[in-house]
XYZ file of C-alpha atoms in Angstrom:
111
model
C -22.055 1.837 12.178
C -22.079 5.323 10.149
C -21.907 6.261 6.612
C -18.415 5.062 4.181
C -16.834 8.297 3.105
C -15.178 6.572 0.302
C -12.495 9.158 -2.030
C -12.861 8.741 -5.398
C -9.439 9.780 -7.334
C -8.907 11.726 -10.645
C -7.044 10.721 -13.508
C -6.570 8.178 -15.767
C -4.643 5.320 -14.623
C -5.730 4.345 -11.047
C -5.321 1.469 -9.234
C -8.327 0.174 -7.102
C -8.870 -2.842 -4.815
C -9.456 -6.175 -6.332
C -12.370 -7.369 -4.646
C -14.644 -4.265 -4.083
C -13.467 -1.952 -7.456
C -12.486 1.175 -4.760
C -10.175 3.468 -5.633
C -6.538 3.024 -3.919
C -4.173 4.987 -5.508
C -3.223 7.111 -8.595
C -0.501 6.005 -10.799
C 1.424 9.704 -10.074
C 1.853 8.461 -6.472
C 4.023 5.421 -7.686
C 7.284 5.665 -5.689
C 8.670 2.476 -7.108
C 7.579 -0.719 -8.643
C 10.467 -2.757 -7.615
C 9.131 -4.441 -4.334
C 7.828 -7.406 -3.150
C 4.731 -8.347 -0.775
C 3.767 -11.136 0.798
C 1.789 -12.419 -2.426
C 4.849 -11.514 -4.856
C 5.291 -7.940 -6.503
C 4.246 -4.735 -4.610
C 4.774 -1.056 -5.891
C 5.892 1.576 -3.219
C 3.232 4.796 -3.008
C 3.583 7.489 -1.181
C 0.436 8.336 -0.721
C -2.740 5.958 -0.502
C -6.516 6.170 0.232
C -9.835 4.398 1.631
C -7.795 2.709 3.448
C -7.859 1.628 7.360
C -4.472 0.810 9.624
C -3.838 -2.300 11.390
C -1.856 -2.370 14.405
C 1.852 -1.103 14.662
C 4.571 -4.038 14.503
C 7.953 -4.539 14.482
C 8.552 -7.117 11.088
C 11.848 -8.716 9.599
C 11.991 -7.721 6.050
C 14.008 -8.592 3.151
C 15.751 -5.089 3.952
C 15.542 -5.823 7.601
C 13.689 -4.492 10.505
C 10.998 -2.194 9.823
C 7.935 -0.908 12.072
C 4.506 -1.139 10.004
C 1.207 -1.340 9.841
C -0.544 -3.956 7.639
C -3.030 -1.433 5.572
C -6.944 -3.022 4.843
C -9.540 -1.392 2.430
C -12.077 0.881 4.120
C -14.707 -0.450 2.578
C -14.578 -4.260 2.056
C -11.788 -4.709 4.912
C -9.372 -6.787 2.316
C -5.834 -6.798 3.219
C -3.850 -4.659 0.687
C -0.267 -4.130 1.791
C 1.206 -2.139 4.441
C 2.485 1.437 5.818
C 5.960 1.736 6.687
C 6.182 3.787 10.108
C 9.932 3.299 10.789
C 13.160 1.559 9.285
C 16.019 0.984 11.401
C 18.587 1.150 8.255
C 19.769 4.668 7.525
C 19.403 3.505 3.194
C 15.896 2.220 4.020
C 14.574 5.425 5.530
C 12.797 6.842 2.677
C 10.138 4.055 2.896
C 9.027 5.443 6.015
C 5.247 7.092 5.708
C 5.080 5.290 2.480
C 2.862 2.560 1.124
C 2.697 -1.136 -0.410
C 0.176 -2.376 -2.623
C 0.698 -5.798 -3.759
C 0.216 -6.235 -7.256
C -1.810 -9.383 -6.875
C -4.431 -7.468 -4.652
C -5.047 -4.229 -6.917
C -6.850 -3.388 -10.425
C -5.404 -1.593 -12.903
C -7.843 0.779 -14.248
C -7.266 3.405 -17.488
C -4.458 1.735 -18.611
């Protein structure tokens, strides 16, 4: 299989996946926490990490049609959110490279 590089971020408040305590994403990175996921509130992040990407996919969204890809930790393989890699809406474009985390699948830590 190979050896887990796994990142480890700095800082205070970090958020890190519920069921293997890995760090996913600083608290600076927060884009907006005004979304929701399949599971109920998400937070939008522009920038993520030990994370793997599932296949690309056109999805129907509450803010219509986006391409993604569903986003899994790299370490235990739990579903986390998803990258958006296009938006077909000229308002919804700044999404696109960006990242959901839903709430209900992340730790706070430092907080």
């Amino acid at each position: 299989m190979g050896l887990l590089f796994v990142e480890t971020l700095p800082g205070p408040k970090v958020f890190k996946c519920k069921f293997c305590k890995v760090d996913s994403a600083s608290h600076d990175a927060i884009v907006s926490k005004d979304f929701h996921g399949r599971y109920g509130r998400a937070y939008l992040f522009k920038k993520v990490v030990n994370i793997s990407l599932g296949p690309t996919e056109d999805r129907q969204l509450m803010t219509g049609l986006h391409t993604v890809n569903d986003i899994y930790c790299s370490s235990c393989q739990q579903m986390l959110g998803w990258r958006y890699e296009k938006a077909y809406c000229d308002s919804q474009k700044y999404k696109e490279g960006k990242y959901i985390l839903e709430k209900s699948r992340v730790l706070k830590e430092g907080w």
